[in-house]
Amino acid sequence: MPRDVIYLDHNATTPVDPRVLEVMLPYFTEKFGNAASIDHDYGHEAKQAVDQAREQIAAVINARPDEIIFTSGATESDNIALFGVAEKYAKKGDHIITCVTEHKAILDACQRLETMGKSVTYLPVDHFGRVDPDAVRRAITPRTILISMMAANNEIGTLAPLAEIGRIAAEHDILFHTDAAQAVGHIPIDVRAMNIHILSISAHKIYGPKGMGALYRRRSLPRVQLEPVIYGGGHERGLRSGTLNTPGIVGFGESLRLAKKEMTKDAARFRGWTQQIYERLQVELGEVLLNGHPTERLPHNLNVSLPGVESKALIVKLKGVALSAGSACTSAKVEPSHVIQALGFGDDRAHSAIRISVGRFNNDAQIASAIDQIGMAVRNLQTMRVV
Ligand SMILES: Cc1ncc(COP(=O)(O)O)c(C=O)c1O
């Protein structure tokens, strides 16, 4: 990828922060020990590094270190949460409540659970992409064992009313899982204050390495039980067997240590940029429709529909800016985004939606240039259509 392409797709993935890479490197070479083989110093060294990362990750969400299970990413964490609860609590019930705008990691796993005889309620969202907590309450049945609601949407950035849903789950003695892949490290999350029992995290969304994630699983009040999805050597309290990826874990820990320290400052900068892009596009292009909630949204995400502009065509035209039409995670299919469709504005709104997500290594000049380039590409497409 040429260096002069401005990267504005941080909801898809982020570059590894050089400070993160620096702490990871020794764990590939001289500090290569197996964290489970602690009969010698090599193993001890690795275990200490893993323990430290566990503390760093727990600290960001107000969890205990022994409540953090390392996984290969949020997809795996989501799968352990859903299948793990469905199997372990099968005697208590078989009903799960989730939402239509979830990531495919949740939706496809839920579909699979349905083929296994479980029942799933997919709640709708309003025009801003928000689930109504009262609808969650109404969907609860005596058979409900789990509510799974994403913390922040990966396409439109809308934040869920986590504390309210957590309160409802606690009142009904139902477990509450949240896919927080886009939220942890970007906005404050407190699993105790929000009554979250299970939570999925991904490292590559917060300047950590790809293929690395974690599952928070509460160990008291209530003690959450999960059936493993992977069996083997009993690593991670039996919940996720397999030799630990020490360099990845160390990088993950450092990325969240940095996020905790820099979150407020970064968020303010990101909010300024996304607001600036939105306002300037409105001035330059006239009709620009915001997808997602105007205030309850991720600071680094902006999703807008440009009426009459086919977003796939725009992306092809935009040679100097990397951004996404709809969700990058499902872009192999040229289907309108299920998230934008769920907002209830019709297919055109989904076909003309672009997602712009800014990040730590962008600068003011890049943002200004990206706005110019988007404006020019849109005008270009509009001219082509008139002719
Ligand atoms: C909300 C959400 N959940 C899950 C995932 C999957 O995460 P991972 O790539 O770590 O498996 C993503 C990222 O693509 C996401 O945005």
Coordinates of C-alpha atoms and ligand atoms in Angstrom, one line a residue:
M1 CA 0.0 0.0 0.0
P2 CA 1.5 3.3 -1.0
R3 CA 2.4 5.5 2.0
D4 CA 0.4 8.5 0.7
V5 CA -2.9 6.7 1.0
I6 CA -4.6 8.2 4.1
Y7 CA -5.9 5.4 6.3
L8 CA -9.4 6.1 7.7
D9 CA -10.6 2.6 8.4
H10 CA -9.7 2.1 12.0
N11 CA -13.0 0.3 12.8
A12 CA -11.7 -2.5 10.5
T13 CA -8.3 -2.6 12.1
T14 CA -5.6 -0.4 13.5
P15 CA -1.8 -0.4 12.9
V16 CA 0.2 -1.8 15.8
D17 CA 1.5 1.1 17.8
P18 CA 5.4 1.2 17.6
R19 CA 5.5 1.3 21.4
V20 CA 3.4 -1.9 21.5
L21 CA 5.7 -3.6 18.9
E22 CA 8.8 -2.7 20.9
V23 CA 7.6 -4.5 24.1
M24 CA 6.5 -7.5 22.0
L25 CA 9.7 -8.1 20.1
P26 CA 11.9 -9.8 22.8
Y27 CA 9.1 -12.3 23.4
F28 CA 9.6 -13.7 19.9
T29 CA 13.3 -14.3 20.4
E30 CA 15.3 -14.3 23.6
K31 CA 12.2 -14.4 25.9
F32 CA 10.5 -17.3 24.0
G33 CA 9.5 -19.4 26.9
N34 CA 6.2 -21.3 27.3
A35 CA 4.1 -19.6 30.0
A36 CA 2.8 -23.0 31.0
S37 CA 6.3 -24.6 31.4
I38 CA 7.4 -23.0 34.6
D39 CA 10.1 -25.5 35.7
H40 CA 12.7 -23.1 34.5
D41 CA 13.3 -19.3 34.1
Y42 CA 12.3 -19.2 30.5
G43 CA 8.8 -20.3 31.4
H44 CA 8.7 -18.1 34.5
E45 CA 9.7 -15.1 32.4
A46 CA 6.8 -15.7 29.9
K47 CA 4.3 -16.4 32.7
Q48 CA 5.2 -13.1 34.5
A49 CA 4.7 -11.2 31.2
V50 CA 1.4 -12.9 30.7
D51 CA 0.3 -12.1 34.3
Q52 CA 1.2 -8.5 33.8
A53 CA -0.8 -8.3 30.6
R54 CA -3.8 -9.9 32.4
E55 CA -3.6 -7.1 35.0
Q56 CA -3.3 -4.4 32.4
I57 CA -6.3 -5.7 30.5
A58 CA -8.4 -6.2 33.7
A59 CA -7.6 -2.7 34.9
V60 CA -9.2 -1.1 31.8
I61 CA -12.6 -2.7 32.4
N62 CA -12.5 -2.9 36.2
A63 CA -12.2 -6.7 36.3
R64 CA -10.0 -9.0 38.3
P65 CA -7.0 -10.4 36.4
D66 CA -8.2 -14.0 37.0
E67 CA -11.4 -13.1 35.1
I68 CA -9.5 -12.6 31.8
I69 CA -9.2 -15.5 29.4
F70 CA -6.9 -15.0 26.4
T71 CA -8.4 -15.9 23.0
S72 CA -7.5 -15.4 19.3
G73 CA -9.9 -12.4 19.0
A74 CA -13.4 -11.1 19.5
T75 CA -14.9 -13.7 17.1
E76 CA -13.6 -16.5 19.3
S77 CA -14.6 -14.7 22.5
D78 CA -18.1 -14.2 21.2
N79 CA -18.3 -17.9 20.3
I80 CA -17.1 -19.1 23.7
A81 CA -19.6 -16.8 25.3
L82 CA -22.6 -17.9 23.3
F83 CA -21.9 -21.6 23.0
G84 CA -20.4 -21.8 26.5
V85 CA -23.5 -20.4 28.1
A86 CA -26.0 -22.2 25.9
E87 CA -24.4 -25.6 26.9
K88 CA -23.7 -24.9 30.5
Y89 CA -27.1 -23.4 31.3
A90 CA -29.1 -25.8 29.2
K91 CA -31.0 -27.0 32.2
K92 CA -32.0 -23.5 33.2
G93 CA -33.2 -22.5 29.8
D94 CA -32.7 -22.2 26.0
H95 CA -33.5 -18.6 25.1
I96 CA -31.1 -15.9 24.1
I97 CA -31.8 -12.2 23.4
T98 CA -29.7 -10.3 21.0
C99 CA -30.0 -7.6 18.4
V100 CA -30.3 -7.4 14.6
T101 CA -27.2 -5.1 14.2
E102 CA -24.7 -7.4 15.9
H103 CA -21.5 -8.4 14.2
K104 CA -21.6 -11.7 12.2
A105 CA -19.6 -13.3 15.0
I106 CA -22.8 -13.1 17.1
L107 CA -25.4 -13.4 14.4
D108 CA -23.9 -16.5 12.7
A109 CA -23.2 -18.2 16.1
C110 CA -26.9 -17.5 17.1
Q111 CA -28.1 -19.0 13.8
R112 CA -26.1 -22.1 14.6
L113 CA -27.6 -22.3 18.1
E114 CA -31.0 -22.1 16.5
T115 CA -30.2 -25.2 14.4
M116 CA -29.2 -26.9 17.7
G117 CA -32.7 -26.3 19.1
K118 CA -32.1 -23.0 21.0
S119 CA -34.4 -20.1 20.6
V120 CA -33.1 -16.6 19.8
T121 CA -34.9 -13.2 19.8
Y122 CA -33.3 -10.6 17.5
L123 CA -34.5 -7.2 18.8
P124 CA -34.9 -4.4 16.3
V125 CA -33.2 -1.0 16.6
D126 CA -34.5 2.6 16.2
H127 CA -33.4 5.1 13.5
F128 CA -30.2 5.7 15.5
G129 CA -29.3 2.0 15.8
R130 CA -30.2 1.8 19.5
V131 CA -32.0 -1.0 21.2
D132 CA -34.8 0.0 23.5
P133 CA -34.1 -1.4 27.0
D134 CA -37.8 -1.9 27.6
A135 CA -37.9 -4.1 24.5
V136 CA -35.1 -6.2 26.2
R137 CA -37.2 -6.4 29.3
R138 CA -40.3 -7.5 27.4
A139 CA -38.4 -10.2 25.4
I140 CA -37.4 -12.0 28.6
T141 CA -39.1 -15.3 29.2
P142 CA -38.7 -17.9 32.0
R143 CA -36.4 -19.7 29.6
T144 CA -34.0 -16.8 28.9
I145 CA -30.4 -17.6 29.9
L146 CA -28.5 -14.8 28.1
I147 CA -28.7 -11.3 26.8
S148 CA -26.0 -10.5 24.3
M149 CA -25.8 -6.8 23.1
M150 CA -22.8 -5.2 21.5
A151 CA -21.3 -2.2 23.3
A152 CA -20.5 -0.2 20.2
N153 CA -21.6 -0.9 16.6
N154 CA -18.7 -1.5 14.2
E155 CA -20.4 0.2 11.3
I156 CA -22.3 3.2 12.7
G157 CA -20.6 3.6 16.0
T158 CA -23.8 3.7 18.1
L159 CA -23.3 2.9 21.7
A160 CA -25.7 0.6 23.6
P161 CA -27.3 1.6 26.9
L162 CA -25.1 -1.0 28.6
A163 CA -25.8 0.0 32.2
E164 CA -29.6 -0.1 31.7
I165 CA -29.5 -3.5 30.0
G166 CA -27.1 -4.7 32.7
R167 CA -29.6 -3.6 35.3
I168 CA -32.4 -5.5 33.6
A169 CA -30.3 -8.6 33.3
A170 CA -29.4 -8.5 37.0
E171 CA -33.0 -7.9 38.1
H172 CA -34.1 -11.0 36.2
D173 CA -31.0 -13.1 37.2
I174 CA -30.0 -13.5 33.5
L175 CA -26.4 -13.4 32.3
F176 CA -25.3 -10.3 30.2
H177 CA -22.7 -10.6 27.5
T178 CA -21.4 -7.7 25.5
D179 CA -19.3 -7.8 22.3
A180 CA -17.1 -4.8 23.2
A181 CA -14.5 -5.3 20.4
Q182 CA -15.1 -1.7 19.2
A183 CA -15.5 -0.2 22.6
V184 CA -12.8 -1.3 25.1
G185 CA -9.9 1.1 24.9
H186 CA -12.0 3.7 23.2
I187 CA -14.7 4.5 25.7
P188 CA -14.9 3.8 29.4
I189 CA -16.3 0.4 30.2
D190 CA -16.8 -0.8 33.8
V191 CA -18.0 -4.4 34.0
R192 CA -19.0 -4.1 37.7
A193 CA -20.9 -0.8 37.5
M194 CA -22.6 -1.9 34.3
N195 CA -23.5 -5.4 35.5
I196 CA -21.7 -7.1 32.6
H197 CA -21.0 -10.8 33.2
I198 CA -19.1 -11.7 30.0
L199 CA -17.3 -9.4 27.6
S200 CA -15.4 -9.8 24.3
I201 CA -12.3 -7.8 23.5
S202 CA -10.1 -7.6 20.4
A203 CA -6.5 -6.3 20.4
H204 CA -6.3 -5.2 16.7
K205 CA -9.0 -2.6 17.2
I206 CA -6.8 -0.8 19.8
Y207 CA -3.3 -0.7 18.2
G208 CA -2.4 -4.2 19.3
P209 CA -1.6 -7.3 17.3
K210 CA -4.1 -9.2 15.1
G211 CA -5.2 -12.7 16.2
M212 CA -5.3 -11.7 19.8
G213 CA -8.3 -11.2 22.1
A214 CA -9.8 -11.8 25.5
L215 CA -13.0 -12.9 27.2
Y216 CA -13.9 -11.4 30.5
R217 CA -15.8 -13.9 32.6
R218 CA -17.1 -12.9 36.0
R219 CA -16.0 -15.2 38.8
S220 CA -18.2 -13.9 41.6
L221 CA -21.7 -12.5 42.1
P222 CA -22.5 -14.3 40.0
R223 CA -19.9 -16.9 39.2
V224 CA -20.3 -17.4 35.5
Q225 CA -19.9 -21.0 34.2
L226 CA -18.9 -21.6 30.6
E227 CA -18.5 -24.9 28.7
P228 CA -15.3 -24.7 26.7
V229 CA -15.3 -24.7 22.9
I230 CA -11.7 -25.9 22.6
Y231 CA -10.4 -28.8 24.6
G232 CA -6.8 -29.7 25.3
G233 CA -4.2 -28.9 28.0
G234 CA -6.5 -27.0 30.2
H235 CA -4.9 -23.6 29.8
E236 CA -6.9 -20.5 30.8
R237 CA -8.7 -22.2 33.6
G238 CA -9.8 -25.0 31.2
L239 CA -11.7 -22.5 29.1
R240 CA -9.3 -22.1 26.2
S241 CA -6.7 -24.8 25.8
G242 CA -3.6 -24.1 23.7
T243 CA -0.1 -22.7 24.3
L244 CA -0.4 -19.0 25.1
N245 CA 0.7 -16.5 22.4
T246 CA 3.1 -14.6 24.7
P247 CA 4.2 -11.9 22.3
G248 CA 0.6 -11.2 21.3
I249 CA -0.5 -11.2 24.9
V250 CA 2.3 -8.8 25.9
G251 CA 1.4 -6.5 23.0
F252 CA -2.3 -6.7 23.9
G253 CA -1.6 -5.7 27.5
E254 CA 0.6 -2.8 26.4
S255 CA -1.9 -1.6 23.9
L256 CA -4.6 -1.4 26.6
R257 CA -2.2 0.2 29.1
L258 CA -1.6 3.0 26.6
A259 CA -5.3 3.2 25.7
K260 CA -6.2 3.7 29.4
K261 CA -3.7 6.5 29.7
E262 CA -4.5 8.2 26.4
M263 CA -8.2 7.4 25.8
T264 CA -9.6 10.8 26.9
K265 CA -7.1 12.8 24.9
D266 CA -7.4 10.6 21.8
A267 CA -11.2 10.6 22.0
A268 CA -11.4 14.4 22.1
R269 CA -9.1 14.6 19.0
F270 CA -11.1 12.0 17.2
R271 CA -14.4 13.6 18.0
G272 CA -13.0 16.9 16.6
W273 CA -12.0 15.3 13.4
T274 CA -15.2 13.3 12.8
Q275 CA -17.3 16.4 13.5
Q276 CA -15.1 18.4 11.1
I277 CA -15.5 15.8 8.3
Y278 CA -19.2 15.7 8.8
E279 CA -19.7 19.5 8.8
R280 CA -17.3 20.1 5.9
L281 CA -18.9 17.4 3.8
Q282 CA -22.3 19.0 4.4
V283 CA -21.0 22.4 3.3
E284 CA -19.4 20.9 0.2
L285 CA -22.0 18.4 -0.8
G286 CA -25.3 19.6 0.6
E287 CA -27.2 16.5 1.7
V288 CA -25.2 14.3 4.0
L289 CA -27.1 11.9 6.2
L290 CA -25.6 10.7 9.5
N291 CA -26.1 7.0 10.2
G292 CA -26.0 6.2 13.9
H293 CA -26.6 8.3 17.0
P294 CA -25.6 12.0 16.9
T295 CA -24.0 11.9 20.4
E296 CA -24.1 8.3 21.8
R297 CA -21.4 7.1 19.4
L298 CA -17.8 6.1 19.2
P299 CA -15.6 9.2 19.0
H300 CA -13.6 7.9 16.0
N301 CA -16.4 6.7 13.8
L302 CA -18.4 8.6 11.3
N303 CA -20.9 6.8 9.0
V304 CA -22.8 8.9 6.4
S305 CA -24.9 8.3 3.4
L306 CA -24.4 10.5 0.4
P307 CA -27.8 10.4 -1.4
G308 CA -27.4 9.4 -5.1
V309 CA -23.8 8.2 -4.6
E310 CA -23.1 4.5 -4.9
S311 CA -20.6 4.0 -2.1
K312 CA -18.8 1.1 -3.8
A313 CA -18.2 3.4 -6.9
L314 CA -17.0 6.2 -4.6
I315 CA -14.5 3.8 -2.9
V316 CA -13.1 2.8 -6.3
K317 CA -12.7 6.5 -7.2
L318 CA -11.0 7.5 -4.0
K319 CA -7.4 6.5 -4.7
G320 CA -5.8 8.5 -1.9
V321 CA -8.1 7.6 1.0
A322 CA -8.7 4.2 2.5
L323 CA -12.2 4.0 4.0
S324 CA -15.0 1.5 3.9
A325 CA -18.4 1.1 2.3
G326 CA -20.5 -0.5 4.9
S327 CA -18.8 -3.1 7.0
A328 CA -15.3 -4.3 6.0
C329 CA -15.9 -7.5 7.9
T330 CA -18.6 -8.6 5.4
S331 CA -17.4 -6.7 2.3
A332 CA -16.8 -10.0 0.5
K333 CA -20.5 -9.9 -0.2
V334 CA -21.8 -6.9 -2.2
E335 CA -25.0 -6.9 -0.1
P336 CA -26.3 -3.7 1.5
S337 CA -25.2 -3.5 5.1
H338 CA -27.5 -5.3 7.5
V339 CA -26.8 -2.6 10.0
I340 CA -27.8 0.4 7.9
Q341 CA -30.8 -1.5 6.6
A342 CA -31.9 -2.1 10.2
L343 CA -32.1 1.6 10.7
G344 CA -35.3 1.5 8.6
F345 CA -34.5 4.1 5.9
G346 CA -34.5 1.8 2.9
D347 CA -31.9 0.2 0.7
D348 CA -30.7 3.4 -1.0
R349 CA -29.4 4.7 2.3
A350 CA -27.4 1.5 2.8
H351 CA -26.0 1.6 -0.8
S352 CA -24.8 5.1 -0.4
A353 CA -23.2 4.7 3.1
I354 CA -19.5 5.2 3.8
R355 CA -17.7 4.6 7.1
I356 CA -14.9 6.9 8.0
S357 CA -12.9 5.9 11.1
V358 CA -10.0 8.0 12.2
G359 CA -7.1 7.0 14.4
R360 CA -4.1 7.7 16.6
F361 CA -1.6 8.3 13.7
N362 CA -3.8 10.5 11.6
N363 CA -3.1 14.3 11.6
D364 CA -4.9 17.5 10.8
A365 CA -3.4 17.7 7.3
Q366 CA -4.6 14.2 6.4
I367 CA -8.1 14.9 7.6
A368 CA -8.3 18.1 5.5
S369 CA -6.9 16.3 2.5
A370 CA -9.3 13.4 2.9
I371 CA -12.3 15.8 3.0
D372 CA -11.1 17.5 -0.2
Q373 CA -10.6 14.1 -1.9
I374 CA -14.0 12.8 -0.9
G375 CA -15.7 16.0 -2.0
M376 CA -13.9 15.9 -5.3
A377 CA -14.7 12.2 -5.9
V378 CA -18.4 12.7 -5.1
R379 CA -18.7 15.7 -7.5
N380 CA -16.9 13.7 -10.1
L381 CA -19.4 10.8 -9.8
Q382 CA -22.3 13.3 -9.9
T383 CA -21.0 14.9 -13.1
M384 CA -20.6 11.5 -14.7
R385 CA -24.2 10.7 -13.9
V386 CA -25.5 14.0 -15.3
V387 CA -23.6 13.4 -18.6
Ligands
LIG1 C1 -18.1 -5.7 17.0 C2 -17.1 -6.7 16.5 N1 -17.2 -7.9 17.0 C3 -16.3 -8.8 16.6 C4 -15.3 -8.6 15.7 C5 -14.3 -9.6 15.3 O1 -13.1 -9.4 16.0 P1 -11.8 -10.2 15.7 O2 -11.3 -9.7 14.4 O3 -10.9 -9.9 16.8 O4 -12.2 -11.7 15.6 C6 -15.2 -7.3 15.2 C7 -14.2 -6.9 14.2 O5 -14.2 -7.2 13.1 C8 -16.2 -6.3 15.6 O6 -16.1 -5.1 15.1

